[in-house]
PDB file of C-alpha atoms and ligand atoms in Angstrom:
ATOM      1  CA  MET A 293       0.418 -20.337   7.422  1.00 96.00           C
ATOM      2  CA  ASP A 294      -1.562 -23.455   6.098  1.00 94.00           C
ATOM      3  CA  ALA A 295      -3.785 -21.835   3.489  1.00 97.00           C
ATOM      4  CA  LEU A 296      -0.326 -20.452   2.591  1.00 95.00           C
ATOM      5  CA  ILE A 297       1.103 -24.008   1.823  1.00 96.00           C
ATOM      6  CA  ASP A 298      -2.634 -25.320   0.939  1.00 96.00           C
ATOM      7  CA  GLY A 299      -2.119 -22.531  -2.000  1.00 96.00           C
ATOM      8  CA  TYR A 300       1.447 -23.441  -2.663  1.00 97.00           C
ATOM      9  CA  ARG A 301       0.440 -27.217  -3.500  1.00 97.00           C
ATOM     10  CA  ARG A 302      -1.669 -26.066  -5.576  1.00 97.00           C
ATOM     11  CA  PHE A 303       0.553 -24.361  -7.176  1.00 95.00           C
ATOM     12  CA  ARG A 304       2.785 -27.113  -7.369  1.00 96.00           C
ATOM     13  CA  ALA A 305       0.112 -29.186  -9.386  1.00 96.00           C
ATOM     14  CA  GLY A 306      -1.397 -26.447 -11.175  1.00 95.00           C
ATOM     15  CA  THR A 307       0.621 -23.467 -12.414  1.00 91.00           C
ATOM     16  CA  TRP A 308       3.771 -24.940 -11.865  1.00 94.00           C
ATOM     17  CA  GLN A 309       3.431 -27.857 -14.236  1.00 95.00           C
ATOM     18  CA  ALA A 310       1.965 -25.486 -17.052  1.00 93.00           C
ATOM     19  CA  GLU A 311       4.417 -23.325 -16.425  1.00 92.00           C
ATOM     20  CA  LYS A 312       6.883 -25.575 -15.824  1.00 94.00           C
ATOM     21  CA  SER A 313       8.924 -25.285 -19.224  1.00 94.00           C
ATOM     22  CA  ARG A 314       8.399 -21.643 -19.493  1.00 93.00           C
ATOM     23  CA  PHE A 315      10.479 -21.359 -15.595  1.00 94.00           C
ATOM     24  CA  GLU A 316      13.098 -23.795 -17.293  1.00 95.00           C
ATOM     25  CA  GLU A 317      13.818 -21.498 -19.891  1.00 94.00           C
ATOM     26  CA  LEU A 318      13.895 -18.079 -17.562  1.00 94.00           C
ATOM     27  CA  SER A 319      16.173 -20.197 -15.268  1.00 94.00           C
ATOM     28  CA  ARG A 320      18.092 -21.229 -18.455  1.00 95.00           C
ATOM     29  CA  LEU A 321      18.394 -17.915 -20.206  1.00 94.00           C
ATOM     30  CA  GLY A 322      17.532 -15.444 -17.722  1.00 93.00           C
ATOM     31  CA  GLN A 323      14.508 -12.783 -16.518  1.00 94.00           C
ATOM     32  CA  ARG A 324      13.688 -10.292 -19.424  1.00 95.00           C
ATOM     33  CA  PRO A 325      10.764  -8.686 -18.279  1.00 96.00           C
ATOM     34  CA  ARG A 326       8.938  -6.361 -20.629  1.00 92.00           C
ATOM     35  CA  ALA A 327       8.000  -3.661 -17.955  1.00 98.00           C
ATOM     36  CA  LEU A 328       8.924  -2.583 -14.711  1.00 98.00           C
ATOM     37  CA  VAL A 329       5.741  -1.856 -12.431  1.00 98.00           C
ATOM     38  CA  ILE A 330       5.308  -0.180  -9.137  1.00 98.00           C
ATOM     39  CA  ALA A 331       2.060  -1.161  -7.899  1.00 98.00           C
ATOM     40  CA  CYS A 332       1.031   0.111  -4.383  1.00 98.00           C
ATOM     41  CA  SER A 333       1.407  -2.554  -1.859  1.00 98.00           C
ATOM     42  CA  ASP A 334      -2.566  -2.928  -0.923  1.00 97.00           C
ATOM     43  CA  SER A 335      -3.599  -7.266  -1.260  1.00 96.00           C
ATOM     44  CA  ARG A 336      -6.554  -6.237  -3.830  1.00 96.00           C
ATOM     45  CA  THR A 337      -4.324  -4.555  -6.557  1.00 95.00           C
ATOM     46  CA  ASP A 338      -1.695  -7.290  -7.915  1.00 96.00           C
ATOM     47  CA  PRO A 339      -0.519  -6.146 -11.156  1.00 97.00           C
ATOM     48  CA  GLN A 340       0.491  -9.624 -11.882  1.00 95.00           C
ATOM     49  CA  MET A 341      -2.985 -10.797 -11.996  1.00 95.00           C
ATOM     50  CA  VAL A 342      -4.473  -7.252 -13.109  1.00 96.00           C
ATOM     51  CA  PHE A 343      -2.522  -7.706 -16.449  1.00 96.00           C
ATOM     52  CA  ASN A 344      -3.067 -11.290 -16.210  1.00 95.00           C
ATOM     53  CA  ALA A 345       0.948 -11.905 -16.829  1.00 95.00           C
ATOM     54  CA  ALA A 346       3.202 -14.866 -17.286  1.00 91.00           C
ATOM     55  CA  PRO A 347       6.127 -15.658 -14.684  1.00 91.00           C
ATOM     56  CA  GLY A 348       9.295 -13.426 -16.139  1.00 94.00           C
ATOM     57  CA  GLU A 349       6.760 -10.639 -18.217  1.00 96.00           C
ATOM     58  CA  LEU A 350       6.559  -8.129 -15.325  1.00 98.00           C
ATOM     59  CA  PHE A 351       9.892  -6.719 -13.144  1.00 98.00           C
ATOM     60  CA  VAL A 352       7.408  -5.428  -9.975  1.00 98.00           C
ATOM     61  CA  ILE A 353       8.089  -3.030  -6.987  1.00 98.00           C
ATOM     62  CA  ARG A 354       5.262  -2.626  -4.386  1.00 98.00           C
ATOM     63  CA  ASN A 355       5.120  -0.075  -1.588  1.00 98.00           C
ATOM     64  CA  VAL A 356       2.420   2.185   0.254  1.00 98.00           C
ATOM     65  CA  ALA A 357       1.033   3.946  -2.175  1.00 98.00           C
ATOM     66  CA  ASN A 358       2.874   3.347  -5.870  1.00 98.00           C
ATOM     67  CA  LEU A 359       5.275   5.846  -4.462  1.00 98.00           C
ATOM     68  CA  VAL A 360       9.040   6.943  -6.454  1.00 98.00           C
ATOM     69  CA  PRO A 361      11.245   9.178  -4.264  1.00 97.00           C
ATOM     70  CA  PRO A 362      13.104  11.612  -6.270  1.00 97.00           C
ATOM     71  CA  TYR A 363      16.276  10.240  -6.997  1.00 97.00           C
ATOM     72  CA  ASP A 364      19.050  11.159  -4.089  1.00 94.00           C
ATOM     73  CA  GLN A 365      22.428   9.938  -4.007  1.00 90.00           C
ATOM     74  CA  ASP A 366      22.656  10.531  -0.438  1.00 93.00           C
ATOM     75  CA  GLY A 367      24.729   7.173   0.804  1.00 90.00           C
ATOM     76  CA  ARG A 368      21.507   5.980   2.196  1.00 92.00           C
ATOM     77  CA  PRO A 369      20.279   2.490   1.226  1.00 91.00           C
ATOM     78  CA  HIS A 370      17.378   3.057  -1.171  1.00 95.00           C
ATOM     79  CA  GLY A 371      15.000  -0.082  -1.802  1.00 95.00           C
ATOM     80  CA  VAL A 372      12.981   1.370  -4.272  1.00 97.00           C
ATOM     81  CA  SER A 373      15.588   3.237  -6.120  1.00 97.00           C
ATOM     82  CA  SER A 374      17.898   0.234  -6.357  1.00 97.00           C
ATOM     83  CA  ALA A 375      15.326  -1.820  -8.209  1.00 98.00           C
ATOM     84  CA  ILE A 376      13.997   0.914 -10.396  1.00 98.00           C
ATOM     85  CA  GLU A 377      18.131   0.975 -11.450  1.00 98.00           C
ATOM     86  CA  TYR A 378      18.094  -2.391 -11.547  1.00 98.00           C
ATOM     87  CA  ALA A 379      15.038  -3.376 -13.925  1.00 98.00           C
ATOM     88  CA  VAL A 380      16.465   0.104 -15.971  1.00 98.00           C
ATOM     89  CA  ARG A 381      20.039   0.073 -16.440  1.00 97.00           C
ATOM     90  CA  SER A 382      20.518  -3.819 -16.186  1.00 97.00           C
ATOM     91  CA  LEU A 383      16.766  -5.605 -17.636  1.00 97.00           C
ATOM     92  CA  ARG A 384      16.882  -2.579 -19.706  1.00 97.00           C
ATOM     93  CA  VAL A 385      12.710  -2.716 -19.557  1.00 98.00           C
ATOM     94  CA  ARG A 386      10.848  -0.470 -22.347  1.00 97.00           C
ATOM     95  CA  ASP A 387       8.252   0.455 -20.466  1.00 98.00           C
ATOM     96  CA  ILE A 388       7.504   1.664 -16.725  1.00 98.00           C
ATOM     97  CA  VAL A 389       3.977   1.653 -15.243  1.00 98.00           C
ATOM     98  CA  VAL A 390       2.750   3.612 -12.127  1.00 98.00           C
ATOM     99  CA  ILE A 391      -0.478   2.047 -11.203  1.00 98.00           C
ATOM    100  CA  GLY A 392      -2.400   3.585  -8.524  1.00 98.00           C
ATOM    101  CA  HIS A 393      -5.700   2.120  -6.800  1.00 98.00           C
ATOM    102  CA  ALA A 394      -8.773   2.746  -5.294  1.00 97.00           C
ATOM    103  CA  MET A 395      -9.212   3.248  -1.584  1.00 97.00           C
ATOM    104  CA  CYS A 396      -6.194   3.310  -0.423  1.00 97.00           C
ATOM    105  CA  GLY A 397      -5.017   3.683   2.790  1.00 96.00           C
ATOM    106  CA  GLY A 398      -1.574   5.091   1.686  1.00 97.00           C
ATOM    107  CA  ILE A 399      -3.819   7.701   0.495  1.00 97.00           C
ATOM    108  CA  GLN A 400      -5.871   8.082   3.389  1.00 96.00           C
ATOM    109  CA  ALA A 401      -2.718   8.533   5.484  1.00 95.00           C
ATOM    110  CA  LEU A 402      -1.454  11.051   3.597  1.00 96.00           C
ATOM    111  CA  LEU A 403      -4.511  13.381   4.025  1.00 96.00           C
ATOM    112  CA  HIS A 404      -5.659  12.557   7.493  1.00 94.00           C
ATOM    113  CA  GLY A 405      -2.868  11.328   9.056  1.00 90.00           C
ATOM    114  CA  ALA A 406      -1.530   7.897   9.855  1.00 87.00           C
ATOM    115  CA  PRO A 407      -3.264   6.028  12.237  1.00 88.00           C
ATOM    116  CA  ALA A 408      -1.027   5.226  15.978  1.00 87.00           C
ATOM    117  CA  GLU A 409      -0.105   1.974  15.206  1.00 90.00           C
ATOM    118  CA  VAL A 410       1.345   2.836  12.340  1.00 87.00           C
ATOM    119  CA  SER A 411       3.203   6.132  13.544  1.00 82.00           C
ATOM    120  CA  ASP A 412       7.109   5.142  12.575  1.00 90.00           C
ATOM    121  CA  PHE A 413       7.421   4.720   9.255  1.00 92.00           C
ATOM    122  CA  VAL A 414       4.625   5.582   7.418  1.00 93.00           C
ATOM    123  CA  ASP A 415       4.007   9.374   7.777  1.00 92.00           C
ATOM    124  CA  GLN A 416       7.455   9.819   7.008  1.00 93.00           C
ATOM    125  CA  TRP A 417       6.942   7.317   3.769  1.00 95.00           C
ATOM    126  CA  MET A 418       4.153   9.022   2.451  1.00 95.00           C
ATOM    127  CA  ARG A 419       5.894  12.852   2.746  1.00 95.00           C
ATOM    128  CA  ILE A 420       7.148  11.940  -0.576  1.00 96.00           C
ATOM    129  CA  ALA A 421       3.740  12.723  -2.348  1.00 97.00           C
ATOM    130  CA  GLU A 422       2.813  16.038  -0.019  1.00 97.00           C
ATOM    131  CA  PRO A 423       2.689  17.345  -3.556  1.00 97.00           C
ATOM    132  CA  ALA A 424       0.030  15.559  -4.776  1.00 97.00           C
ATOM    133  CA  LYS A 425      -1.812  15.892  -1.323  1.00 97.00           C
ATOM    134  CA  GLN A 426      -1.515  20.015  -2.288  1.00 97.00           C
ATOM    135  CA  ARG A 427      -3.033  19.566  -5.550  1.00 96.00           C
ATOM    136  CA  ALA A 428      -5.771  17.586  -3.760  1.00 97.00           C
ATOM    137  CA  MET A 429      -6.276  19.562  -1.007  1.00 96.00           C
ATOM    138  CA  THR A 430      -7.799  22.391  -3.516  1.00 96.00           C
ATOM    139  CA  ALA A 431     -10.524  19.917  -4.768  1.00 97.00           C
ATOM    140  CA  PRO A 432     -14.042  19.564  -2.415  1.00 97.00           C
ATOM    141  CA  ALA A 433     -13.484  17.305   0.823  1.00 96.00           C
ATOM    142  CA  GLU A 434     -15.015  14.553  -0.832  1.00 96.00           C
ATOM    143  CA  GLN A 435     -13.148  14.516  -3.903  1.00 97.00           C
ATOM    144  CA  ARG A 436      -9.860  14.530  -2.350  1.00 98.00           C
ATOM    145  CA  GLN A 437      -9.181  10.914  -2.187  1.00 98.00           C
ATOM    146  CA  ASP A 438      -9.970  10.208  -5.625  1.00 97.00           C
ATOM    147  CA  ILE A 439      -7.893  13.303  -6.899  1.00 98.00           C
ATOM    148  CA  CYS A 440      -5.010  12.179  -4.698  1.00 98.00           C
ATOM    149  CA  GLU A 441      -4.662   8.714  -5.808  1.00 98.00           C
ATOM    150  CA  HIS A 442      -4.739   9.658  -9.226  1.00 98.00           C
ATOM    151  CA  GLU A 443      -1.861  12.306  -8.423  1.00 98.00           C
ATOM    152  CA  SER A 444      -0.003   9.986  -6.281  1.00 98.00           C
ATOM    153  CA  VAL A 445       0.903   8.362 -10.081  1.00 98.00           C
ATOM    154  CA  ARG A 446       1.975  11.762 -11.762  1.00 98.00           C
ATOM    155  CA  LEU A 447       4.171  12.262  -8.647  1.00 98.00           C
ATOM    156  CA  SER A 448       5.733   8.933  -9.479  1.00 98.00           C
ATOM    157  CA  LEU A 449       6.102   9.602 -12.612  1.00 98.00           C
ATOM    158  CA  ALA A 450       7.636  12.916 -12.396  1.00 98.00           C
ATOM    159  CA  ASN A 451       9.794  11.852  -9.422  1.00 98.00           C
ATOM    160  CA  LEU A 452      11.103   8.795 -12.113  1.00 98.00           C
ATOM    161  CA  MET A 453      12.249  11.447 -15.011  1.00 98.00           C
ATOM    162  CA  THR A 454      14.466  13.069 -11.721  1.00 98.00           C
ATOM    163  CA  PHE A 455      16.560   9.647 -12.242  1.00 98.00           C
ATOM    164  CA  PRO A 456      19.455  11.036 -15.014  1.00 98.00           C
ATOM    165  CA  TRP A 457      19.116   7.656 -16.828  1.00 98.00           C
ATOM    166  CA  ILE A 458      16.000   7.380 -16.829  1.00 98.00           C
ATOM    167  CA  LYS A 459      15.352  10.214 -18.413  1.00 98.00           C
ATOM    168  CA  SER A 460      18.228   9.970 -20.789  1.00 98.00           C
ATOM    169  CA  ALA A 461      16.333   6.256 -21.670  1.00 98.00           C
ATOM    170  CA  VAL A 462      13.021   8.450 -22.394  1.00 98.00           C
ATOM    171  CA  ASP A 463      14.643  11.329 -24.595  1.00 98.00           C
ATOM    172  CA  ALA A 464      16.382   8.881 -26.645  1.00 97.00           C
ATOM    173  CA  GLY A 465      12.916   6.553 -27.249  1.00 97.00           C
ATOM    174  CA  ALA A 466      14.588   3.721 -25.388  1.00 97.00           C
ATOM    175  CA  LEU A 467      12.171   4.006 -22.321  1.00 98.00           C
ATOM    176  CA  THR A 468       8.532   5.108 -21.873  1.00 98.00           C
ATOM    177  CA  LEU A 469       6.731   5.903 -18.343  1.00 98.00           C
ATOM    178  CA  ASN A 470       3.132   5.076 -18.378  1.00 98.00           C
ATOM    179  CA  GLY A 471       0.711   5.573 -15.523  1.00 98.00           C
ATOM    180  CA  CYS A 472      -2.494   3.874 -14.744  1.00 98.00           C
ATOM    181  CA  PHE A 473      -5.502   3.478 -12.084  1.00 98.00           C
ATOM    182  CA  PHE A 474      -6.734   0.497 -11.016  1.00 98.00           C
ATOM    183  CA  ASP A 475     -10.193   0.823  -9.399  1.00 96.00           C
ATOM    184  CA  ILE A 476     -10.782  -2.396  -7.377  1.00 95.00           C
ATOM    185  CA  ARG A 477     -14.182  -1.773  -7.241  1.00 95.00           C
ATOM    186  CA  SER A 478     -15.029  -2.078 -10.620  1.00 95.00           C
ATOM    187  CA  GLY A 479     -11.735  -4.062 -11.737  1.00 95.00           C
ATOM    188  CA  VAL A 480     -11.856  -1.017 -14.145  1.00 96.00           C
ATOM    189  CA  LEU A 481      -8.329   0.168 -15.098  1.00 97.00           C
ATOM    190  CA  GLU A 482      -7.712   3.734 -16.363  1.00 97.00           C
ATOM    191  CA  ARG A 483      -4.601   4.934 -18.585  1.00 97.00           C
ATOM    192  CA  LEU A 484      -3.247   8.293 -18.187  1.00 97.00           C
ATOM    193  CA  GLY A 485      -2.877   9.913 -21.517  1.00 95.00           C
ATOM    194  CA  GLN A 486      -0.943  12.647 -23.525  1.00 91.00           C
ATOM    195  CA  ASP A 487      -3.547  14.726 -22.365  1.00 93.00           C
ATOM    196  CA  GLY A 488      -2.898  14.688 -18.869  1.00 93.00           C
ATOM    197  CA  ILE A 489      -6.153  12.692 -18.418  1.00 95.00           C
ATOM    198  CA  PHE A 490      -7.014   9.326 -16.945  1.00 96.00           C
ATOM    199  CA  ASP A 491      -9.347   7.473 -19.222  1.00 93.00           C
ATOM    200  CA  ARG A 492     -11.150   4.002 -19.114  1.00 91.00           C
ATOM    201  CA  SER A 493     -11.514   3.903 -23.011  1.00 89.00           C
ATOM    202  CA  ARG A 494      -7.696   3.621 -23.759  1.00 85.00           C
ATOM    203  CA  THR A 495      -7.993   0.028 -21.620  1.00 89.00           C
ATOM    204  CA  GLU A 496     -10.841  -0.920 -23.683  1.00 86.00           C
ATOM    205  CA  LYS A 497      -9.545  -0.886 -27.438  1.00 71.00           C
ATOM    206  CA  LEU A 498     -11.640  -3.998 -27.724  1.00 62.00           C
ATOM    207  CA  ALA A 499     -15.002  -2.470 -26.960  1.00 52.00           C
ATOM    208  CA  VAL A 500     -13.652   0.698 -29.260  1.00 50.00           C
ATOM    209  CA  SER A 501     -13.219  -1.616 -32.213  1.00 48.00           C
ATOM    210  CA  ARG A 502     -16.693  -3.203 -31.863  1.00 48.00           C
ATOM    211  CA  ARG A 503     -18.210  -0.073 -31.359  1.00 47.00           C
ATOM    212  CA  ARG A 504     -16.657   1.394 -34.527  1.00 47.00           C
ATOM    213  CA  HIS A 505     -17.183  -1.604 -36.331  1.00 48.00           C
ATOM    214  CA  ALA A 506     -20.945  -1.281 -35.484  1.00 44.00           C
ATOM    215  CA  LEU A 507     -21.089   2.458 -37.082  1.00 42.00           C
TER     216      LEU A 507
HETATM  217 ZN1   ZN B 195      -2.577   1.934  -1.525  1.00 93.69          ZN
END
């Protein structure tokens, strides 16, 4: 904890001072984040850092393996769905971004079973991603982790469309759903295209335009 408090003191002396006017404006006018980001809780895949976002720009939900459960009004508490509802219906974000990542422990648990010490909740949570596992299992064993990590993003995007007010907002052109994949080994972000393929070239606009210029 001491290291965290040290970090807080650096925040107060650095970031807080630099962003003070932004925080004051945000507290006065309220938040208007440009996007809802749904990411894994993994400590190596922080959306705020990956997107180099400022305070107030991203409304973030993080959970094991960046999963979205299907829309279900069963009367039980739904932490993920309630945060989605707030971001979409109250804050009216224009974009939802689901970001998966490499070396995901949640996906590993899905494919191979959760370790015994996390069996109370992780196994059951990861059952949401069973369709992603089924698709991954058709591939050679060494590719399954990578495929399933990408499939988990596609599945979350599909599950988002089961929320009636998300579907209607998407159909009306007021909301877009986006998929991304962050490789923690290389720091590269891939983006899911209309063709259903994750591609890093879609996030490297600068490099692409330079290449075009050279041609
Ligand atoms: Zn993960």
